[in-house]
PDB file of C-alpha atoms and ligand atoms in Angstrom:
ATOM      1  CA  MET A   1     -13.604  25.895   6.789  1.00  0.00           C
ATOM      2  CA  THR A   2     -14.800  22.481   5.617  1.00  0.00           C
ATOM      3  CA  CYS A   3     -15.543  19.543   7.877  1.00  0.00           C
ATOM      4  CA  ASN A   4     -16.863  17.438   5.005  1.00  0.00           C
ATOM      5  CA  MET A   5     -14.729  14.312   4.804  1.00  0.00           C
ATOM      6  CA  MET A   6     -14.988  13.987   1.031  1.00  0.00           C
ATOM      7  CA  ASP A   7     -13.869  17.607   0.717  1.00  0.00           C
ATOM      8  CA  ILE A   8     -10.910  16.897   2.989  1.00  0.00           C
ATOM      9  CA  TYR A   9     -10.050  13.813   0.937  1.00  0.00           C
ATOM     10  CA  GLY A  10     -10.410  15.891  -2.227  1.00  0.00           C
ATOM     11  CA  LEU A  11      -7.900  18.461  -0.948  1.00  0.00           C
ATOM     12  CA  LEU A  12      -5.364  15.750  -0.145  1.00  0.00           C
ATOM     13  CA  LEU A  13      -5.955  13.965  -3.458  1.00  0.00           C
ATOM     14  CA  GLU A  14      -5.589  17.154  -5.468  1.00  0.00           C
ATOM     15  CA  ASP A  15      -2.390  17.952  -3.615  1.00  0.00           C
ATOM     16  CA  GLY A  16      -0.600  14.619  -3.830  1.00  0.00           C
ATOM     17  CA  GLY A  17      -2.383  12.644  -6.551  1.00  0.00           C
ATOM     18  CA  HIS A  18      -3.622   9.084  -6.108  1.00  0.00           C
ATOM     19  CA  GLN A  19      -1.239   7.136  -3.862  1.00  0.00           C
ATOM     20  CA  HIS A  20      -1.831   3.659  -5.425  1.00  0.00           C
ATOM     21  CA  TRP A  21      -1.601   1.797  -2.140  1.00  0.00           C
ATOM     22  CA  TRP A  22      -0.808  -0.687  -0.632  1.00  0.00           C
ATOM     23  CA  PRO A  23       2.890  -0.874  -1.537  1.00  0.00           C
ATOM     24  CA  GLY A  24       2.886  -4.647  -2.131  1.00  0.00           C
ATOM     25  CA  GLU A  25       2.888  -6.834  -5.241  1.00  0.00           C
ATOM     26  CA  THR A  26       0.393  -9.455  -4.048  1.00  0.00           C
ATOM     27  CA  ALA A  27      -2.372  -9.811  -1.460  1.00  0.00           C
ATOM     28  CA  PHE A  28      -0.082 -12.094   0.539  1.00  0.00           C
ATOM     29  CA  GLU A  29       2.667  -9.492   0.521  1.00  0.00           C
ATOM     30  CA  VAL A  30       0.121  -6.938   1.759  1.00  0.00           C
ATOM     31  CA  ALA A  31      -0.938  -9.242   4.603  1.00  0.00           C
ATOM     32  CA  VAL A  32       2.695  -9.874   5.560  1.00  0.00           C
ATOM     33  CA  GLY A  33       3.375  -6.141   5.447  1.00  0.00           C
ATOM     34  CA  ALA A  34       0.394  -5.445   7.708  1.00  0.00           C
ATOM     35  CA  VAL A  35       1.977  -7.627  10.413  1.00  0.00           C
ATOM     36  CA  LEU A  36       5.560  -6.478   9.901  1.00  0.00           C
ATOM     37  CA  THR A  37       4.675  -2.769   9.967  1.00  0.00           C
ATOM     38  CA  GLN A  38       3.481  -2.994  13.576  1.00  0.00           C
ATOM     39  CA  ASN A  39       5.584  -0.556  15.651  1.00  0.00           C
ATOM     40  CA  THR A  40       8.029   0.180  12.868  1.00  0.00           C
ATOM     41  CA  SER A  41       8.538   2.295   9.762  1.00  0.00           C
ATOM     42  CA  PHE A  42       7.674   0.881   6.365  1.00  0.00           C
ATOM     43  CA  SER A  43      11.253   1.148   5.099  1.00  0.00           C
ATOM     44  CA  GLY A  44      12.221  -1.663   7.475  1.00  0.00           C
ATOM     45  CA  VAL A  45       9.246  -3.671   6.232  1.00  0.00           C
ATOM     46  CA  THR A  46      10.324  -3.268   2.613  1.00  0.00           C
ATOM     47  CA  ARG A  47      13.806  -4.550   3.452  1.00  0.00           C
ATOM     48  CA  ALA A  48      12.315  -7.479   5.382  1.00  0.00           C
ATOM     49  CA  ILE A  49      10.036  -8.432   2.496  1.00  0.00           C
ATOM     50  CA  ASP A  50      12.946  -8.298   0.034  1.00  0.00           C
ATOM     51  CA  ARG A  51      14.879 -10.657   2.305  1.00  0.00           C
ATOM     52  CA  MET A  52      11.863 -12.980   2.591  1.00  0.00           C
ATOM     53  CA  LYS A  53      11.611 -13.139  -1.188  1.00  0.00           C
ATOM     54  CA  ALA A  54      15.327 -13.902  -1.488  1.00  0.00           C
ATOM     55  CA  ALA A  55      14.932 -16.684   1.110  1.00  0.00           C
ATOM     56  CA  GLY A  56      11.930 -18.222  -0.679  1.00  0.00           C
ATOM     57  CA  LEU A  57       9.571 -17.314   2.161  1.00  0.00           C
ATOM     58  CA  MET A  58       6.790 -15.505   0.342  1.00  0.00           C
ATOM     59  CA  SER A  59       4.020 -18.062   0.773  1.00  0.00           C
ATOM     60  CA  PRO A  60       2.070 -19.214   3.834  1.00  0.00           C
ATOM     61  CA  ALA A  61       3.255 -22.800   3.400  1.00  0.00           C
ATOM     62  CA  ALA A  62       6.910 -21.762   3.188  1.00  0.00           C
ATOM     63  CA  ILE A  63       6.678 -19.619   6.308  1.00  0.00           C
ATOM     64  CA  VAL A  64       4.877 -22.283   8.356  1.00  0.00           C
ATOM     65  CA  ALA A  65       7.426 -24.922   7.277  1.00  0.00           C
ATOM     66  CA  ALA A  66      10.506 -22.773   7.950  1.00  0.00           C
ATOM     67  CA  PRO A  67      12.293 -22.868  11.327  1.00  0.00           C
ATOM     68  CA  ASP A  68      11.604 -19.807  13.468  1.00  0.00           C
ATOM     69  CA  ASP A  69      15.194 -18.632  13.304  1.00  0.00           C
ATOM     70  CA  VAL A  70      15.151 -18.653   9.499  1.00  0.00           C
ATOM     71  CA  VAL A  71      11.995 -16.528   9.398  1.00  0.00           C
ATOM     72  CA  GLY A  72      13.358 -14.294  12.144  1.00  0.00           C
ATOM     73  CA  LEU A  73      16.599 -13.694  10.273  1.00  0.00           C
ATOM     74  CA  ALA A  74      14.711 -12.715   7.116  1.00  0.00           C
ATOM     75  CA  ILE A  75      12.388 -10.259   8.865  1.00  0.00           C
ATOM     76  CA  ARG A  76      15.020  -8.819  11.199  1.00  0.00           C
ATOM     77  CA  PRO A  77      14.958  -5.335   9.518  1.00  0.00           C
ATOM     78  CA  SER A  78      11.321  -4.898  10.585  1.00  0.00           C
ATOM     79  CA  GLY A  79      12.283  -5.102  14.296  1.00  0.00           C
ATOM     80  CA  TYR A  80      10.776  -7.218  17.114  1.00  0.00           C
ATOM     81  CA  PHE A  81      11.600 -10.182  14.921  1.00  0.00           C
ATOM     82  CA  ASN A  82      10.921 -12.906  17.483  1.00  0.00           C
ATOM     83  CA  ILE A  83       7.457 -11.541  18.225  1.00  0.00           C
ATOM     84  CA  LYS A  84       6.732 -10.948  14.554  1.00  0.00           C
ATOM     85  CA  THR A  85       7.906 -14.437  13.567  1.00  0.00           C
ATOM     86  CA  ALA A  86       5.283 -15.912  15.895  1.00  0.00           C
ATOM     87  CA  ARG A  87       2.636 -13.517  14.567  1.00  0.00           C
ATOM     88  CA  LEU A  88       3.511 -14.166  10.948  1.00  0.00           C
ATOM     89  CA  LYS A  89       3.360 -17.908  11.465  1.00  0.00           C
ATOM     90  CA  ALA A  90      -0.005 -17.612  13.223  1.00  0.00           C
ATOM     91  CA  LEU A  91      -1.391 -15.569  10.337  1.00  0.00           C
ATOM     92  CA  CYS A  92      -0.034 -18.063   7.798  1.00  0.00           C
ATOM     93  CA  ARG A  93      -1.579 -21.004   9.658  1.00  0.00           C
ATOM     94  CA  PHE A  94      -4.883 -19.112   9.678  1.00  0.00           C
ATOM     95  CA  LEU A  95      -4.642 -18.542   5.926  1.00  0.00           C
ATOM     96  CA  LEU A  96      -3.913 -22.203   5.218  1.00  0.00           C
ATOM     97  CA  GLU A  97      -6.709 -23.392   7.544  1.00  0.00           C
ATOM     98  CA  ASN A  98      -9.129 -21.162   5.659  1.00  0.00           C
ATOM     99  CA  ASP A  99      -7.967 -22.204   2.193  1.00  0.00           C
ATOM    100  CA  ALA A 100      -6.688 -18.682   1.638  1.00  0.00           C
ATOM    101  CA  ALA A 101      -3.054 -19.023   0.584  1.00  0.00           C
ATOM    102  CA  ASP A 102      -4.037 -16.069  -1.551  1.00  0.00           C
ATOM    103  CA  PRO A 103      -5.553 -13.770   1.120  1.00  0.00           C
ATOM    104  CA  ALA A 104      -7.623 -12.004  -1.553  1.00  0.00           C
ATOM    105  CA  SER A 105      -9.886 -15.067  -1.385  1.00  0.00           C
ATOM    106  CA  LEU A 106     -10.869 -14.058   2.166  1.00  0.00           C
ATOM    107  CA  ALA A 107     -13.183 -11.592   0.408  1.00  0.00           C
ATOM    108  CA  ARG A 108     -15.705 -14.458   0.255  1.00  0.00           C
ATOM    109  CA  PHE A 109     -16.430 -13.872   3.956  1.00  0.00           C
ATOM    110  CA  PRO A 110     -18.675 -10.987   5.056  1.00  0.00           C
ATOM    111  CA  VAL A 111     -16.566  -8.145   6.461  1.00  0.00           C
ATOM    112  CA  PRO A 112     -17.829  -8.364  10.092  1.00  0.00           C
ATOM    113  CA  LEU A 113     -17.208 -12.135  10.166  1.00  0.00           C
ATOM    114  CA  LEU A 114     -13.806 -11.813   8.523  1.00  0.00           C
ATOM    115  CA  ARG A 115     -12.829  -9.144  11.034  1.00  0.00           C
ATOM    116  CA  ARG A 116     -13.807 -11.396  13.948  1.00  0.00           C
ATOM    117  CA  MET A 117     -11.848 -14.263  12.388  1.00  0.00           C
ATOM    118  CA  LEU A 118      -8.734 -12.136  11.931  1.00  0.00           C
ATOM    119  CA  LEU A 119      -8.970 -10.699  15.435  1.00  0.00           C
ATOM    120  CA  GLY A 120      -8.835 -14.281  16.712  1.00  0.00           C
ATOM    121  CA  VAL A 121      -5.378 -14.744  15.185  1.00  0.00           C
ATOM    122  CA  HIS A 122      -2.428 -14.328  17.561  1.00  0.00           C
ATOM    123  CA  GLY A 123      -0.938 -10.854  17.228  1.00  0.00           C
ATOM    124  CA  VAL A 124      -3.586  -9.421  14.908  1.00  0.00           C
ATOM    125  CA  GLY A 125      -5.140  -6.287  16.382  1.00  0.00           C
ATOM    126  CA  ARG A 126      -7.727  -3.991  14.900  1.00  0.00           C
ATOM    127  CA  GLU A 127      -5.413  -1.906  12.740  1.00  0.00           C
ATOM    128  CA  THR A 128      -3.718  -5.005  11.317  1.00  0.00           C
ATOM    129  CA  ALA A 129      -7.021  -6.804  10.710  1.00  0.00           C
ATOM    130  CA  ASP A 130      -8.537  -3.789   9.000  1.00  0.00           C
ATOM    131  CA  SER A 131      -5.429  -3.236   6.870  1.00  0.00           C
ATOM    132  CA  ILE A 132      -5.671  -6.828   5.639  1.00  0.00           C
ATOM    133  CA  ILE A 133      -9.412  -6.508   4.949  1.00  0.00           C
ATOM    134  CA  LEU A 134      -9.054  -3.219   3.072  1.00  0.00           C
ATOM    135  CA  TYR A 135      -5.780  -3.684   1.262  1.00  0.00           C
ATOM    136  CA  ALA A 136      -5.576  -7.468   0.738  1.00  0.00           C
ATOM    137  CA  THR A 137      -9.269  -8.239   0.125  1.00  0.00           C
ATOM    138  CA  ASN A 138     -10.396  -4.851  -1.206  1.00  0.00           C
ATOM    139  CA  ARG A 139     -13.421  -4.746   1.103  1.00  0.00           C
ATOM    140  CA  PRO A 140     -14.552  -1.450   2.643  1.00  0.00           C
ATOM    141  CA  ILE A 141     -13.363  -0.901   6.186  1.00  0.00           C
ATOM    142  CA  PHE A 142     -11.591   2.276   7.292  1.00  0.00           C
ATOM    143  CA  VAL A 143      -8.124   1.851   8.817  1.00  0.00           C
ATOM    144  CA  ILE A 144      -7.273   3.998  11.841  1.00  0.00           C
ATOM    145  CA  ASP A 145      -3.659   4.591  12.766  1.00  0.00           C
ATOM    146  CA  ALA A 146      -1.627   7.041  14.831  1.00  0.00           C
ATOM    147  CA  TYR A 147      -1.412   9.431  11.874  1.00  0.00           C
ATOM    148  CA  THR A 148      -5.200   9.514  11.588  1.00  0.00           C
ATOM    149  CA  ARG A 149      -5.500  10.352  15.263  1.00  0.00           C
ATOM    150  CA  ARG A 150      -2.853  13.051  15.017  1.00  0.00           C
ATOM    151  CA  ILE A 151      -4.206  14.878  11.960  1.00  0.00           C
ATOM    152  CA  PHE A 152      -7.905  14.779  12.754  1.00  0.00           C
ATOM    153  CA  SER A 153      -7.476  15.669  16.414  1.00  0.00           C
ATOM    154  CA  ARG A 154      -5.337  18.651  15.446  1.00  0.00           C
ATOM    155  CA  MET A 155      -8.051  19.598  12.991  1.00  0.00           C
ATOM    156  CA  GLY A 156     -10.516  19.546  15.878  1.00  0.00           C
ATOM    157  CA  LEU A 157     -12.684  16.807  14.390  1.00  0.00           C
ATOM    158  CA  VAL A 158     -11.961  13.896  16.776  1.00  0.00           C
ATOM    159  CA  GLN A 159     -10.501  13.186  20.197  1.00  0.00           C
ATOM    160  CA  ALA A 160      -7.002  11.752  19.817  1.00  0.00           C
ATOM    161  CA  ASP A 161      -7.576   9.120  22.510  1.00  0.00           C
ATOM    162  CA  SER A 162     -10.944   7.890  21.217  1.00  0.00           C
ATOM    163  CA  ASP A 163     -11.483   4.157  20.987  1.00  0.00           C
ATOM    164  CA  TYR A 164     -10.350   2.667  17.678  1.00  0.00           C
ATOM    165  CA  ASP A 165     -13.819   1.560  16.624  1.00  0.00           C
ATOM    166  CA  VAL A 166     -15.399   4.886  17.574  1.00  0.00           C
ATOM    167  CA  LEU A 167     -13.004   6.582  15.167  1.00  0.00           C
ATOM    168  CA  ARG A 168     -13.481   3.946  12.477  1.00  0.00           C
ATOM    169  CA  THR A 169     -17.256   4.330  12.656  1.00  0.00           C
ATOM    170  CA  PHE A 170     -16.930   8.119  12.534  1.00  0.00           C
ATOM    171  CA  PHE A 171     -14.979   7.930   9.266  1.00  0.00           C
ATOM    172  CA  GLU A 172     -17.188   5.248   7.763  1.00  0.00           C
ATOM    173  CA  LYS A 173     -20.332   7.290   8.509  1.00  0.00           C
ATOM    174  CA  SER A 174     -18.722  10.402   7.031  1.00  0.00           C
ATOM    175  CA  LEU A 175     -17.707   8.767   3.737  1.00  0.00           C
ATOM    176  CA  PRO A 176     -19.385   6.720   1.009  1.00  0.00           C
ATOM    177  CA  CYS A 177     -18.950   2.972   1.628  1.00  0.00           C
ATOM    178  CA  ASP A 178     -16.286   2.585  -1.041  1.00  0.00           C
ATOM    179  CA  ALA A 179     -13.095   0.551  -0.633  1.00  0.00           C
ATOM    180  CA  ALA A 180     -11.314   2.676  -3.237  1.00  0.00           C
ATOM    181  CA  VAL A 181     -12.018   5.858  -1.250  1.00  0.00           C
ATOM    182  CA  TYR A 182     -11.039   4.257   2.073  1.00  0.00           C
ATOM    183  CA  ASN A 183      -7.885   2.874   0.484  1.00  0.00           C
ATOM    184  CA  ASP A 184      -6.606   6.120  -0.953  1.00  0.00           C
ATOM    185  CA  PHE A 185      -7.833   8.347   1.885  1.00  0.00           C
ATOM    186  CA  HIS A 186      -5.794   6.357   4.399  1.00  0.00           C
ATOM    187  CA  ALA A 187      -2.771   6.543   2.093  1.00  0.00           C
ATOM    188  CA  GLN A 188      -3.245  10.327   1.808  1.00  0.00           C
ATOM    189  CA  ILE A 189      -3.397  10.597   5.605  1.00  0.00           C
ATOM    190  CA  VAL A 190      -0.062   8.796   5.892  1.00  0.00           C
ATOM    191  CA  ARG A 191       1.472  11.055   3.231  1.00  0.00           C
ATOM    192  CA  CYS A 192       0.135  14.206   4.907  1.00  0.00           C
ATOM    193  CA  ALA A 193       1.480  13.109   8.300  1.00  0.00           C
ATOM    194  CA  LYS A 194       4.913  12.406   6.872  1.00  0.00           C
ATOM    195  CA  GLU A 195       5.147  15.576   4.794  1.00  0.00           C
ATOM    196  CA  CYS A 196       3.337  18.187   6.922  1.00  0.00           C
ATOM    197  CA  CYS A 197       1.544  16.973  10.013  1.00  0.00           C
ATOM    198  CA  ARG A 198       4.689  15.706  11.697  1.00  0.00           C
ATOM    199  CA  LYS A 199       5.226  15.635  15.441  1.00  0.00           C
ATOM    200  CA  ARG A 200       6.033  19.308  14.976  1.00  0.00           C
ATOM    201  CA  PRO A 201       3.551  20.312  12.242  1.00  0.00           C
ATOM    202  CA  ILE A 202       4.541  22.351   9.198  1.00  0.00           C
ATOM    203  CA  CYS A 203       1.154  23.999   8.731  1.00  0.00           C
ATOM    204  CA  ASP A 204       2.177  26.546   6.114  1.00  0.00           C
ATOM    205  CA  LYS A 205       2.899  23.638   3.716  1.00  0.00           C
ATOM    206  CA  CYS A 206      -0.390  21.840   4.432  1.00  0.00           C
ATOM    207  CA  VAL A 207      -3.446  21.865   2.146  1.00  0.00           C
ATOM    208  CA  LEU A 208      -5.691  21.195   5.127  1.00  0.00           C
ATOM    209  CA  ARG A 209      -4.728  24.424   6.838  1.00  0.00           C
ATOM    210  CA  GLN A 210      -7.962  26.279   6.048  1.00  0.00           C
ATOM    211  CA  SER A 211      -9.946  23.337   7.457  1.00  0.00           C
ATOM    212  CA  CYS A 212      -7.793  22.842  10.544  1.00  0.00           C
ATOM    213  CA  ARG A 213      -8.207  24.362  13.976  1.00  0.00           C
ATOM    214  CA  THR A 214      -4.491  24.098  14.696  1.00  0.00           C
ATOM    215  CA  GLY A 215      -3.445  25.405  11.287  1.00  0.00           C
ATOM    216  CA  MET A 216      -5.855  28.362  11.506  1.00  0.00           C
ATOM    217  CA  ALA A 217      -4.599  29.209  14.994  1.00  0.00           C
ATOM    218  CA  GLU A 218      -1.027  29.345  13.700  1.00  0.00           C
ATOM    219  CA  ALA A 219      -1.900  31.627  10.755  1.00  0.00           C
TER     220      ALA A 219
HETATM  221  S1  SF4 B 301      -2.698  22.449   9.159  1.00  0.00           S
HETATM  222 FE1  SF4 B 301      -1.024  21.797  10.507  1.00  0.00          FE
HETATM  223  S2  SF4 B 301      -1.959  20.742  12.252  1.00  0.00           S
HETATM  224 FE2  SF4 B 301      -3.503  20.932  10.625  1.00  0.00          FE
HETATM  225  S3  SF4 B 301      -3.385  18.999   9.517  1.00  0.00           S
HETATM  226 FE3  SF4 B 301      -2.059  20.434   8.450  1.00  0.00          FE
HETATM  227  S4  SF4 B 301      -0.012  20.167   9.352  1.00  0.00           S
HETATM  228 FE4  SF4 B 301      -1.508  19.170  10.704  1.00  0.00          FE
END
């Protein structure tokens, strides 16, 4: 039974191949997706982004200039569209104020400072901020989500209700400081949760079974 994080990543990588995340064409699309995916599935986000493109809303300036109801109509498939319109506009204003219409340029800020800046934006919590830092600026910070909590608590490696930053630090200390590893590991976690470690886990399909307290117990 391995508890080595790189070994666990290796098992997932060997099983599913590199996931080539984030599913977005540009850094701005990634940042938009990080807001829209809050409390919803990514399929709704994809539909919302397609509608934003069709409406000419895929730039910070266009979103800030558009009436709220126009933005809300475009992002409706992502759910909570009134709340997310306000959040999207706040993020876009932040990007424009920081000369970062292309959010990849936020990489010029040190990660701790950038994280504090993002957390000051209306509606940007830790998971959203870290998703933007990792996937839009390609800087190393580990993203924690509900899937991460589910898999690694079932494995017996973390407490499911641990504080976000306690979990993030745990992963970052257990892995090399490498954005490429953080990027694909998180994507593998999402894939594993969708394919095997569902609400009701399908452990006999899971490559982590030999490393997992729950999977071993069910053998
Ligand atoms: S073995 Fe089962 S409980 Fe453990 S990670 Fe895989 S699916 Fe989840």
